[in-house]
mmCIF file of C-alpha atoms and ligand atoms in Angstrom:
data_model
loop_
_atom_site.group_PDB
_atom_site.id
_atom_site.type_symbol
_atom_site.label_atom_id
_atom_site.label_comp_id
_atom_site.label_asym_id
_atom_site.label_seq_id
_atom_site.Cartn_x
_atom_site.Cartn_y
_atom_site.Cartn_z
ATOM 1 C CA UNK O 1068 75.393 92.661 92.048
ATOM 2 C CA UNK O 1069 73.959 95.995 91.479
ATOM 3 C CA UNK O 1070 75.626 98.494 89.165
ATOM 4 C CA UNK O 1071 76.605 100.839 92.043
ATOM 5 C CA UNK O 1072 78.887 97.972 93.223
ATOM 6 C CA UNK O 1073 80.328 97.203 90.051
ATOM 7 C CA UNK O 1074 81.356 100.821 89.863
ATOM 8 C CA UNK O 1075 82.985 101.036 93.461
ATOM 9 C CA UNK O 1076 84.778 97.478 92.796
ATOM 10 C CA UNK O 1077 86.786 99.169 89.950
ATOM 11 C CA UNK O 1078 87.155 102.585 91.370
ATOM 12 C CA UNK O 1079 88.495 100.735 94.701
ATOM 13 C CA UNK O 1080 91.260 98.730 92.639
ATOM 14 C CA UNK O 1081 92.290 102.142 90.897
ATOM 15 C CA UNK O 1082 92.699 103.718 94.690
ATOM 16 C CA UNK O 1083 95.271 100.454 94.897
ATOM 17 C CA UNK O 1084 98.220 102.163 93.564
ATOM 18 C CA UNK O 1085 100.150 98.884 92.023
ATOM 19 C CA UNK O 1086 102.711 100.536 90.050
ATOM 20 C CA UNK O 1087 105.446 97.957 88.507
ATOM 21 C CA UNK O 1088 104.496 95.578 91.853
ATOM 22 C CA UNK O 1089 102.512 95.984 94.971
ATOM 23 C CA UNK O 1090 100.387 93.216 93.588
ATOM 24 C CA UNK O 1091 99.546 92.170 96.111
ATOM 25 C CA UNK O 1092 97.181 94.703 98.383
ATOM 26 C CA UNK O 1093 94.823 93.896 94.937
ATOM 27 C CA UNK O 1094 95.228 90.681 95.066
ATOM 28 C CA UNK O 1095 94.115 90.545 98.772
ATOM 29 C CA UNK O 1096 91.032 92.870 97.731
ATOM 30 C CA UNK O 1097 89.759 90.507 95.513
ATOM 31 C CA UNK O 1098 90.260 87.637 97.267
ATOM 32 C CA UNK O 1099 88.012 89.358 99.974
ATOM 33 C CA UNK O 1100 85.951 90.138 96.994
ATOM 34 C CA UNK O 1101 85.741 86.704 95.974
ATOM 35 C CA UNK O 1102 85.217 85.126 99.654
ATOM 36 C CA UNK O 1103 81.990 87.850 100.007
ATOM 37 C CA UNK O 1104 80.743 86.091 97.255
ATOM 38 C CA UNK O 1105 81.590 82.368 98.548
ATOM 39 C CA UNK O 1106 84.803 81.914 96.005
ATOM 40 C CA UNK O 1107 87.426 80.699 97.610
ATOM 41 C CA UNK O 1108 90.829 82.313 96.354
ATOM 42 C CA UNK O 1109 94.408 81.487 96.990
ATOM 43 C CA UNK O 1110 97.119 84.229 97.124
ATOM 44 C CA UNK O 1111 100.571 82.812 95.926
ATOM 45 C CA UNK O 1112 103.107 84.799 97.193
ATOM 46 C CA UNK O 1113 105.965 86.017 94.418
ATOM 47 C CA UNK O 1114 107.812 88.080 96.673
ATOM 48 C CA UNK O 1115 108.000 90.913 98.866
ATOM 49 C CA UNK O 1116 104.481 92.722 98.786
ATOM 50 C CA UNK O 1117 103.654 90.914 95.168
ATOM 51 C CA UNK O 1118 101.586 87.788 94.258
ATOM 52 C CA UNK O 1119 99.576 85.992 92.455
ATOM 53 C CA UNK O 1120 95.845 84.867 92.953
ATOM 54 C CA UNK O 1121 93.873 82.014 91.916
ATOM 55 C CA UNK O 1122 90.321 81.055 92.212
ATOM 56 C CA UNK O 1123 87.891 78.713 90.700
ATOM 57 C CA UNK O 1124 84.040 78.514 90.403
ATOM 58 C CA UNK O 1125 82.300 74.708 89.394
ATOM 59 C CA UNK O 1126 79.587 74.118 87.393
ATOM 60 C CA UNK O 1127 77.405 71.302 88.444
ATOM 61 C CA UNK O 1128 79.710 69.026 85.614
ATOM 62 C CA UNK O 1129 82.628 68.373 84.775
ATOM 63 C CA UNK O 1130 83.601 70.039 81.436
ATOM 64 C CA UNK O 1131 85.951 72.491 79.960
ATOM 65 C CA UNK O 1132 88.215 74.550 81.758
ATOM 66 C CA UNK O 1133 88.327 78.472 81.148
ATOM 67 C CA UNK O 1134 91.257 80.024 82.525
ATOM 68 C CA UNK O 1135 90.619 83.823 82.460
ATOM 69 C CA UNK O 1136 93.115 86.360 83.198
ATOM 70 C CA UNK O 1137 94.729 89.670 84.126
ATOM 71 C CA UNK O 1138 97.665 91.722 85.252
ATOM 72 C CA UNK O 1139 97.462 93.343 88.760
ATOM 73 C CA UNK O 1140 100.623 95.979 88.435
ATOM 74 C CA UNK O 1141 100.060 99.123 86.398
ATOM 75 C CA UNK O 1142 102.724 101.470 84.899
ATOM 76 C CA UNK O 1143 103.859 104.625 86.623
ATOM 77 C CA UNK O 1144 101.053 107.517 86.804
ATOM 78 C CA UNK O 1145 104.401 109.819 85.191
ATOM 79 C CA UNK O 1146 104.058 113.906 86.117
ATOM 80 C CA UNK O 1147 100.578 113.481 88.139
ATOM 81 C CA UNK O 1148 100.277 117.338 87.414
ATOM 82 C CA UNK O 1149 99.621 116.492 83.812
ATOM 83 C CA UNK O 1150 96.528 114.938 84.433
ATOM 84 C CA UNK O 1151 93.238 116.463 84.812
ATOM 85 C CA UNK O 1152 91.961 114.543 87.293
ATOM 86 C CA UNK O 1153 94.566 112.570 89.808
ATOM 87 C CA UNK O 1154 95.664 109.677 88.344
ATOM 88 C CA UNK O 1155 94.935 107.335 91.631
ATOM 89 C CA UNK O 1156 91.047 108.988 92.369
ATOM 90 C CA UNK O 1157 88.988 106.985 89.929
ATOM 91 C CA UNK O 1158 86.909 110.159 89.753
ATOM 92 C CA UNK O 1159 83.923 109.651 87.519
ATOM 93 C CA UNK O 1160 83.922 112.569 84.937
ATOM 94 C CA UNK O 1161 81.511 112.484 81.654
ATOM 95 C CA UNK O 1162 81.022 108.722 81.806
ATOM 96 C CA UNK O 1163 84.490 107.998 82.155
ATOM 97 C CA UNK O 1164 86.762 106.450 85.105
ATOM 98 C CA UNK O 1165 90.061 108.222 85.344
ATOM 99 C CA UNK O 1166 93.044 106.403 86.550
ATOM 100 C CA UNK O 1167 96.609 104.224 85.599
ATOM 101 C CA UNK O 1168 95.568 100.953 85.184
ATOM 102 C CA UNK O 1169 91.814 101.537 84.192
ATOM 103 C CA UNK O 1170 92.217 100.714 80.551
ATOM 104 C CA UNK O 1171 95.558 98.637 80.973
ATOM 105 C CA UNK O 1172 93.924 96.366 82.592
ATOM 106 C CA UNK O 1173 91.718 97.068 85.740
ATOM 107 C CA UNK O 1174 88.781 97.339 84.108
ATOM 108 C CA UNK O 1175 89.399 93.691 82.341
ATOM 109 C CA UNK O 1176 90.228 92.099 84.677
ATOM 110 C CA UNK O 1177 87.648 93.423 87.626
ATOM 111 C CA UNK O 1178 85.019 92.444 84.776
ATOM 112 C CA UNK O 1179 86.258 88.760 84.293
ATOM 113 C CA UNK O 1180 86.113 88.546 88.190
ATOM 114 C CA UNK O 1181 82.695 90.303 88.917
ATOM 115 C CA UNK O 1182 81.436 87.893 85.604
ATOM 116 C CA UNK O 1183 82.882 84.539 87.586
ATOM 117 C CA UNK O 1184 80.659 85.983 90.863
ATOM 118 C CA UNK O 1185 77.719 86.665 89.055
ATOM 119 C CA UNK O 1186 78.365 83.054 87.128
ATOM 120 C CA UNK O 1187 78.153 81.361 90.601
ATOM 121 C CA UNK O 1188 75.408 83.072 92.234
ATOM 122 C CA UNK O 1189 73.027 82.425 89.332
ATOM 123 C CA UNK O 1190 70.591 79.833 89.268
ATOM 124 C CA UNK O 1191 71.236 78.538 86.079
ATOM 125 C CA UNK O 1192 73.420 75.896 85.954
ATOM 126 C CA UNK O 1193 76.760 75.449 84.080
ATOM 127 C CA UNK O 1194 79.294 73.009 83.428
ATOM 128 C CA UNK O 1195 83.131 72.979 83.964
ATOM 129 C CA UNK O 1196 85.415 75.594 85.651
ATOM 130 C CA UNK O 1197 86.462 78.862 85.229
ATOM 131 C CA UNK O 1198 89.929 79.638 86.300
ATOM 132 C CA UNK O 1199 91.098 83.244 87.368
ATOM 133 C CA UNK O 1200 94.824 83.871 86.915
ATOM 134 C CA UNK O 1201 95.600 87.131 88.287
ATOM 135 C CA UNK O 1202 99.224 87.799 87.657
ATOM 136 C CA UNK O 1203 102.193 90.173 89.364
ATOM 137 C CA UNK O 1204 104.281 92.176 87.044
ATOM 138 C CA UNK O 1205 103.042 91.867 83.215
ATOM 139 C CA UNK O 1206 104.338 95.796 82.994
ATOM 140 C CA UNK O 1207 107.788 95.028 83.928
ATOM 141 C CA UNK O 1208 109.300 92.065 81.776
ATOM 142 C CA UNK O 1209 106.510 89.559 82.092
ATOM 143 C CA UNK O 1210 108.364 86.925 83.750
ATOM 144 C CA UNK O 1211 106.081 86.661 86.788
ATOM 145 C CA UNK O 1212 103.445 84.477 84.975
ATOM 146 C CA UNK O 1213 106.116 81.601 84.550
ATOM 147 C CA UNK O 1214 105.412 81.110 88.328
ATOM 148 C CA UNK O 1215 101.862 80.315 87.446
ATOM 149 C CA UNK O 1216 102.847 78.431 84.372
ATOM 150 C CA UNK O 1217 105.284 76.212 86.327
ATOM 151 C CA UNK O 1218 103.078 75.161 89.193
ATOM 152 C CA UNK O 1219 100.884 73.552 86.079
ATOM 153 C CA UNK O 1220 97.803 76.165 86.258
ATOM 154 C CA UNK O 1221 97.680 76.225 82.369
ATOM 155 C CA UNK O 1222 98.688 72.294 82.207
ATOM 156 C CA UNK O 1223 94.910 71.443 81.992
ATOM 157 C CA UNK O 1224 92.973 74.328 80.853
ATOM 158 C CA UNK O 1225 90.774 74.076 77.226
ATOM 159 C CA UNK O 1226 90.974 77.940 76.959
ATOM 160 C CA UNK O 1227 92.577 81.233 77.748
ATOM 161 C CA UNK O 1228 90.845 84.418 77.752
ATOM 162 C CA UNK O 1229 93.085 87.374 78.870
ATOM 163 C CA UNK O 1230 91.170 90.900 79.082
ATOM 164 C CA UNK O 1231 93.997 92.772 77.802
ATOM 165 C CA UNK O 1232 92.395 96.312 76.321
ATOM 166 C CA UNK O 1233 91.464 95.590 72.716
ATOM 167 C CA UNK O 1234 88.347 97.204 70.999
ATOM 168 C CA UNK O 1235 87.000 97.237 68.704
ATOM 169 C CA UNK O 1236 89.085 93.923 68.087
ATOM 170 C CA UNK O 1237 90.386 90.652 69.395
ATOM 171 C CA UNK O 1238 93.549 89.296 69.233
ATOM 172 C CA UNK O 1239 94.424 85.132 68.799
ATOM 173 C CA UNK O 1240 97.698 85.510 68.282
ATOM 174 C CA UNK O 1241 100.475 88.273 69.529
ATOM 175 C CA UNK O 1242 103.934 89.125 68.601
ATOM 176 C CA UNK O 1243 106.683 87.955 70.509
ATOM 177 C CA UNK O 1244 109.873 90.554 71.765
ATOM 178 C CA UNK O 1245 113.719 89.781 71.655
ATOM 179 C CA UNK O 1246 114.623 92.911 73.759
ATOM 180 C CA UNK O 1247 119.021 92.574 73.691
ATOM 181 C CA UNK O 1248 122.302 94.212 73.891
ATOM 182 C CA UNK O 1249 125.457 93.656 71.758
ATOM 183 C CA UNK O 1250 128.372 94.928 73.409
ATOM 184 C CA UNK O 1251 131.439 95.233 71.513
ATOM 185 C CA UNK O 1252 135.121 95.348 73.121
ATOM 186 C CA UNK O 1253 137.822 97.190 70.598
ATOM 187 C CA UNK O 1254 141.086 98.625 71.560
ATOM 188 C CA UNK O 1255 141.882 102.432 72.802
ATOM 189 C CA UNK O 1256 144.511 104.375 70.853
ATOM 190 C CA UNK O 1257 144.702 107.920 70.098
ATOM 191 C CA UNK O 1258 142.837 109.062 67.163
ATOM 192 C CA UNK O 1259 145.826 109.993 65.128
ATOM 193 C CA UNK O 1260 147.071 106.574 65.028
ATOM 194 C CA UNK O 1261 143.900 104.301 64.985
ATOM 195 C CA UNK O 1262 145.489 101.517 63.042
ATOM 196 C CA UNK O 1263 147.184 100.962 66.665
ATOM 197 C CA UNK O 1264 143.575 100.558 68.330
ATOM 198 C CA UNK O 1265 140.548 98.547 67.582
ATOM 199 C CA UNK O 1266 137.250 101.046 66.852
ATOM 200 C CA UNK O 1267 134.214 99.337 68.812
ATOM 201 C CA UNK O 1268 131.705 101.550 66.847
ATOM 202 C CA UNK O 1269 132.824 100.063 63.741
ATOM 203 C CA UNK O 1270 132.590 96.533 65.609
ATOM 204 C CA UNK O 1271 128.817 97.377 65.978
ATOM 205 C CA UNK O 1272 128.661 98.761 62.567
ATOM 206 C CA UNK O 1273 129.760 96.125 60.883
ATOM 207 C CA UNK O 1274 127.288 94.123 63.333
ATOM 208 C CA UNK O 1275 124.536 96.341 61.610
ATOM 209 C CA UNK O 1276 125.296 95.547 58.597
ATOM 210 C CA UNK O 1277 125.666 91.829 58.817
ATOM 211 C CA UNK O 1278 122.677 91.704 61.025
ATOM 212 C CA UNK O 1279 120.071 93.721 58.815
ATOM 213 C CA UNK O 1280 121.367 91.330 55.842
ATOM 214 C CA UNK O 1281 120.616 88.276 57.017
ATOM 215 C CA UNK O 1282 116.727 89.791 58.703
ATOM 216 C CA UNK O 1283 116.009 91.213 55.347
ATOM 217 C CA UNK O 1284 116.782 87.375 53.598
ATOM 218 C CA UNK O 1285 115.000 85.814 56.612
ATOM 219 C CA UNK O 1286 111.980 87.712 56.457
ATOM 220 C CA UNK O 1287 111.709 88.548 52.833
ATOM 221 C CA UNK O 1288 109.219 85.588 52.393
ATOM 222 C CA UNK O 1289 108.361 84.772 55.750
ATOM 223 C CA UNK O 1290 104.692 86.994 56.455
ATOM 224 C CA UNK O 1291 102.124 85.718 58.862
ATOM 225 C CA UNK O 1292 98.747 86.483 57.553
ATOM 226 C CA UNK O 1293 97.332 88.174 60.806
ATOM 227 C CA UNK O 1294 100.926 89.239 62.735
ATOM 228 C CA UNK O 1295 102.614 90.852 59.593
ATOM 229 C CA UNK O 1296 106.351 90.450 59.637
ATOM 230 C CA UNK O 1297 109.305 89.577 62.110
ATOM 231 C CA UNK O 1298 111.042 93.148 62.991
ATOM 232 C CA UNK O 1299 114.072 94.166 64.474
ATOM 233 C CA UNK O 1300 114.777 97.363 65.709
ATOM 234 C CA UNK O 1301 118.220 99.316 66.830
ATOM 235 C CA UNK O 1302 116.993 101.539 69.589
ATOM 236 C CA UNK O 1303 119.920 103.054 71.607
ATOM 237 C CA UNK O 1304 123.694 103.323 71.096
ATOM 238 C CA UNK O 1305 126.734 104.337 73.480
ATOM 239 C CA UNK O 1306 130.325 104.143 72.592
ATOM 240 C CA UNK O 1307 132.907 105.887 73.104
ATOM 241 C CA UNK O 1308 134.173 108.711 75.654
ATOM 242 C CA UNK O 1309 136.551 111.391 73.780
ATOM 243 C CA UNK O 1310 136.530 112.594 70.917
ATOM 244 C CA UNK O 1311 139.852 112.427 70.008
ATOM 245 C CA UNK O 1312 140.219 108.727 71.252
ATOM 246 C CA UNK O 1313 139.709 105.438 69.149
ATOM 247 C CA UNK O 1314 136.224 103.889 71.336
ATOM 248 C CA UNK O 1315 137.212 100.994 73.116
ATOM 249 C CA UNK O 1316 134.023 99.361 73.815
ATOM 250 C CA UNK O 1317 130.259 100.297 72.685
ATOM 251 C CA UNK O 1318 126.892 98.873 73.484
ATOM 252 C CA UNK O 1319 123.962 98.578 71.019
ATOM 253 C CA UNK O 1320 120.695 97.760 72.167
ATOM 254 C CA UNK O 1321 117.678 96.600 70.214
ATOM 255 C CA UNK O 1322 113.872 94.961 70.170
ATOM 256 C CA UNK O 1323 113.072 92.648 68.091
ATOM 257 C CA UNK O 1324 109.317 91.759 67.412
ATOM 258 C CA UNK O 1325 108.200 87.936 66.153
ATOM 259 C CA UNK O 1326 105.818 86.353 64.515
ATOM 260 C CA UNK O 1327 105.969 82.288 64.236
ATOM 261 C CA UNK O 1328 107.173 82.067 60.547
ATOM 262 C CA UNK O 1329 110.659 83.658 61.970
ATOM 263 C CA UNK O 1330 110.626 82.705 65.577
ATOM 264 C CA UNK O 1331 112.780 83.946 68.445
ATOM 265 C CA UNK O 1332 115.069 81.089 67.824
ATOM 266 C CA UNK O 1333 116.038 82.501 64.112
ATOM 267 C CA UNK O 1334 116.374 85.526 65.604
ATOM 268 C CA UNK O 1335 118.781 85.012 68.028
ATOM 269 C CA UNK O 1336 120.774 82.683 65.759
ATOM 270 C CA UNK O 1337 121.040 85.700 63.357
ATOM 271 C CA UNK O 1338 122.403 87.580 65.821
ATOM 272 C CA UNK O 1339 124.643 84.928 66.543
ATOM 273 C CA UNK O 1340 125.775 84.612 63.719
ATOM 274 C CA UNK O 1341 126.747 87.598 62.650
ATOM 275 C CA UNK O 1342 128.661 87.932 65.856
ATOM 276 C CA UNK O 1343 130.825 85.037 65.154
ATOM 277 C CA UNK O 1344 131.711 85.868 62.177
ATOM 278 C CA UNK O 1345 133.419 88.636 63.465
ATOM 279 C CA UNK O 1346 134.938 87.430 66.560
ATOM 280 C CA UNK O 1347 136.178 84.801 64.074
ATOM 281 C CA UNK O 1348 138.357 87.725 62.793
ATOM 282 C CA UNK O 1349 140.616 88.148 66.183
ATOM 283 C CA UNK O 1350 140.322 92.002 65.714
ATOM 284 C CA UNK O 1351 138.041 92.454 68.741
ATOM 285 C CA UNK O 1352 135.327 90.895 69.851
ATOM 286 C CA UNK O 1353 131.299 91.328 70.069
ATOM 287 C CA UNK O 1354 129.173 89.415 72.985
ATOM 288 C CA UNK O 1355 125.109 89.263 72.995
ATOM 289 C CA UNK O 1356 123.123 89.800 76.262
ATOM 290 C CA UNK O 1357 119.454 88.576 76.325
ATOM 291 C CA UNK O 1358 117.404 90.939 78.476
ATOM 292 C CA UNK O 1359 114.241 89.463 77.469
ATOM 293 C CA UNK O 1360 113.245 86.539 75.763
ATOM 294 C CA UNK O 1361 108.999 86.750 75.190
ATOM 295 C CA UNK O 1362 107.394 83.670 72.814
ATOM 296 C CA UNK O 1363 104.669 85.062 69.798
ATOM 297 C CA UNK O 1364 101.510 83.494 70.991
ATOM 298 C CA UNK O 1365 99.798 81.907 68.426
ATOM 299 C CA UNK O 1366 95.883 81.204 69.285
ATOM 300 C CA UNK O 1367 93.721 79.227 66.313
ATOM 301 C CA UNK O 1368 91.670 81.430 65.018
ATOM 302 C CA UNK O 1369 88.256 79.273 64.647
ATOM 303 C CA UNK O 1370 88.350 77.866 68.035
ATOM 304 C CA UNK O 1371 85.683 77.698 70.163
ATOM 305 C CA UNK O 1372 86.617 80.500 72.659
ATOM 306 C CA UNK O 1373 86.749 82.509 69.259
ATOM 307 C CA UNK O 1374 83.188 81.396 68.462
ATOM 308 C CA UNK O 1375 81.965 82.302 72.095
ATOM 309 C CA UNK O 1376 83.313 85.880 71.754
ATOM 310 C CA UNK O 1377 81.231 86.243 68.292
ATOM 311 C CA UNK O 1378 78.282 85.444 69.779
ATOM 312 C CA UNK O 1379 77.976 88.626 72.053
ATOM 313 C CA UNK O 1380 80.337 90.738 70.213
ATOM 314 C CA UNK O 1381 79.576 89.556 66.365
ATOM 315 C CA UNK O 1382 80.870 92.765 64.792
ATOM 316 C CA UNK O 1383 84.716 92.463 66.531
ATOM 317 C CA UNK O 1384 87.485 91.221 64.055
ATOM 318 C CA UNK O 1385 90.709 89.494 64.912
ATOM 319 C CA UNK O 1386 93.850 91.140 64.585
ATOM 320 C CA UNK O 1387 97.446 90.501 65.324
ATOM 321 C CA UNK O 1388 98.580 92.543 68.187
ATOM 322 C CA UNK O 1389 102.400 93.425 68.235
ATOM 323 C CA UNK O 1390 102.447 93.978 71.908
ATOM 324 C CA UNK O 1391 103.238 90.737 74.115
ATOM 325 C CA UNK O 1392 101.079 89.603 76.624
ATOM 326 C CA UNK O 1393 101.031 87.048 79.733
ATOM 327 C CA UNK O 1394 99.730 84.733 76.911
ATOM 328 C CA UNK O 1395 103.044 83.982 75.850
ATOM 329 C CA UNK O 1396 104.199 82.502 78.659
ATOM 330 C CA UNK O 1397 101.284 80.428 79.559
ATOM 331 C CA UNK O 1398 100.602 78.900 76.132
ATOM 332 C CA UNK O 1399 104.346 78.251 76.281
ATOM 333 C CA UNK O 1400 103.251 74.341 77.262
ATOM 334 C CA UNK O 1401 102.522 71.031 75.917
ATOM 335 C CA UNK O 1402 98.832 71.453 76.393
ATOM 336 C CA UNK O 1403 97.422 73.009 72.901
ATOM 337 C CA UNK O 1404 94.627 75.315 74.370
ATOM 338 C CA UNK O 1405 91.993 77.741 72.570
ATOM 339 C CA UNK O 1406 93.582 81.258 73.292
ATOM 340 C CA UNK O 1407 92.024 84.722 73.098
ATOM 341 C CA UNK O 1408 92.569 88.262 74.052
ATOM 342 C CA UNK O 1409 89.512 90.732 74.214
ATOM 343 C CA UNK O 1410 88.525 93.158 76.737
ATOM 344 C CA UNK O 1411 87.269 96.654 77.214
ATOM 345 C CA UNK O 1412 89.376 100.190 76.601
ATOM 346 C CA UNK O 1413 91.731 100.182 73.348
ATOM 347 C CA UNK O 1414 95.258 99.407 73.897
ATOM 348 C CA UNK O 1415 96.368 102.940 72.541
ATOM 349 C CA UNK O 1416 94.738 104.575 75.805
ATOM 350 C CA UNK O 1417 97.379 102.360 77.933
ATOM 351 C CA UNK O 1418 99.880 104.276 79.968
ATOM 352 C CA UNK O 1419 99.107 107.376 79.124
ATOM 353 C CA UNK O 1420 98.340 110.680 80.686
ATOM 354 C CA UNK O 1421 94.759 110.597 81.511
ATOM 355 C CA UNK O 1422 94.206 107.045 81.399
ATOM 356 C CA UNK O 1423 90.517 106.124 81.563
ATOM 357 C CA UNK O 1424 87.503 103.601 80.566
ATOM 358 C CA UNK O 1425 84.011 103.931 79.741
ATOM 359 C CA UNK O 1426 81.444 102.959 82.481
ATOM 360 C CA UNK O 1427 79.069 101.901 79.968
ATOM 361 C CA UNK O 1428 81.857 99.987 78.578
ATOM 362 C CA UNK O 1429 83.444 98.472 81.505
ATOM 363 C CA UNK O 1430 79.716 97.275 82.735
ATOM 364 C CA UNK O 1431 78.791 96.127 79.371
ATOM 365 C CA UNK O 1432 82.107 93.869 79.509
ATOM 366 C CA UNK O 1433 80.839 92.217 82.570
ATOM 367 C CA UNK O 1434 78.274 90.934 80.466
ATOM 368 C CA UNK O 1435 79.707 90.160 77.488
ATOM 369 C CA UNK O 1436 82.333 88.104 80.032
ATOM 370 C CA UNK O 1437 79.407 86.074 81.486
ATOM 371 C CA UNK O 1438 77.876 84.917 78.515
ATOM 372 C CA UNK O 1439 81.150 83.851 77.214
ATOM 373 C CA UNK O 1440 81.563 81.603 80.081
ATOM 374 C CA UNK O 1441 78.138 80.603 79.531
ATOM 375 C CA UNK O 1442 78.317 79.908 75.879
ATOM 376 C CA UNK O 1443 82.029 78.355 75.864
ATOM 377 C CA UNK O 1444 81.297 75.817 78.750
ATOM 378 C CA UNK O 1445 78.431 74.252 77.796
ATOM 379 C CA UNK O 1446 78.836 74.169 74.080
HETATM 380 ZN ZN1 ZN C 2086 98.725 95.239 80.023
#
């Protein structure tokens, strides 16, 4: 494929607006992307206008299995006025593709694909398979990849790259995120005689309190070498609605970020915790609501996938990455697979105004892509 092509496949998918859904108009484009090439690809549907794709190319052998893989939704383009060039043109300015989704993640995941057709149509032969997951919704909650997950597509795989935006690094292993409510239920009285009510803000204080205790004990020794620490942060509060009344209820919401040494699990039971110790007190009572519940993924970091990266890109160093990614739902499974994120555009470009990627670096991916296939299936 020539580099004009390459170009016009990414500036096409950019034209695909595919904010938080509407998967599935790109997944249709590359699956007539794919067929050009003779690839066949299946579209699972998730739901209305969103789904999923699959495809797979053979070597001549059997062998490893690469699953490689990308998000199709972007985030919202925000205030289009703010940008200097419309953020759905993929206009070509300086060397650089403007656009939502060209860093986070069109330009990853076009790469992996145009890398599996170039794979195929080459002469030289290959063993095993490489896998493309392209997955609905990673922007919006990240639950769209269980579909994939469940119907086993990770159940026999030997590795997982995912071209999340990552230079000059790569990532083996990713935070997880506890994102949660508490909401406490006091009593109303008027704020002259608050003995007769019970104060929900001081509910959640006391909540605080308890809470930031028990993190501080549970993370105190607890540091992963690459993630850093397990963190938990209050991020919005509401209570109340006069000033001259006791609150009766208030709702706290918070993130929490985790690395395997204090899992989601201990997190939660903290949290627990700490609520039932005061609803054991009859004054009032506190209840938790999970929003979303997102595994750490936890790649080795001397596998062979991490070798295969290396060799094109010898300079890149692992990191931990406290974003989550699709990764930690599909290495949530009893199959212990080599696991990797690395693709072009740096994370810190994502979803903001002006959103763009390199040519030079988006083209250079493609290659880097093909010799990792090349290298990690027939080691
Ligand atoms: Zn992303």
């Amino acid at each position: 494929m020539d580099r004009q092509e390459k170009i016009r496949i990414l500036q096409d998918v950019i034209q695909i607006q595919s904010p938080n859904g509407n998967e599935e108009i790109v997944a249709l484009y590359y699956k007539n992307l794919l067929e050009a090439y003779g690839i066949d690809a299946r579209i699972i549907p998730y739901s209305d206008g969103r789904a999923n794709l699959v495809a797979e190319i053979h070597g001549q052998d059997q062998g490893k299995i690469l699953a490689v893989s990308g998000h199709m939704d972007v985030v919202d383009a925000g205030n289009a006025d703010l940008w200097d060039f419309p953020p759905y043109a993929a206009e070509i300015h300086d060397g650089l593709i403007y656009g939502r989704g060209t860093t986070d993640m069109k330009a990853g995941l076009t790469a992996l694909i145009i890398a599996m057709i170039e794979l195929k149509a080459s002469d030289e032969p290959f063993k095993g398979t490489v896998r493309l997951l392209a997955t609905v919704g990673e922007e919006v909650g990240m639950m769209r990849a269980e579909q994939l997950t469940q119907m086993g597509f990770t159940q026999d795989i030997t590795g997982m790259l995912i071209a999340e935006p990552t230079k000059p690094f790569y990532h083996t292993k990713h935070k997880g995120s506890i994102q949660y409510q508490v909401i406490a239920h006091g009593r109303a009285a008027h704020s002259s005689t608050p003995d007769k009510g019970i104060n929900a803000i001081l509910l959640i204080n006391e909540f605080i309190n308890k809470t930031n205790a028990k993190m501080a004990a549970a993370t105190k020794l607890a540091y992963n070498d690459t993630l850093g620490a397990t963190l938990n942060v209050f991020t919005m509060i509401a209570g109340g609605n006069q000033i001259n009344s006791v609150p009766e209820a208030t709702i706290l919401s918070g993130n929490a970020r985790t690395v395997p040494e204090v899992g989601n699990d201990v997190v939660i039971g903290i949290f627990n915790e700490a609520i039932d110790s005061i609803n054991a007190k009859g004054q009032g009572s506190l209840a938790l609501n999970i929003l979303q519940n997102n595994q750490f993924a936890d790649g080795a970091n001397d596998s062979d996938l991490v070798a295969s990266i290396l060799a094109v890109d010898p300079d890149a160093e692992n990191r931990g990455l406290s974003a989550a990614t699709d990764g930690a739902i599909f290495t949530d499974v009893d199959n212990d697979f080599d696991f990797v994120i690395y693709g072009p555009g740096d994370m810190a470009d994502a979803h903001t105004i002006n959103e763009a990627i390199g040519v030079d670096e988006y083209l250079e991916f493609i290659a880097r892509y093909g010799a990792i296939y090349r290298s990690y299936l027939n080691e």
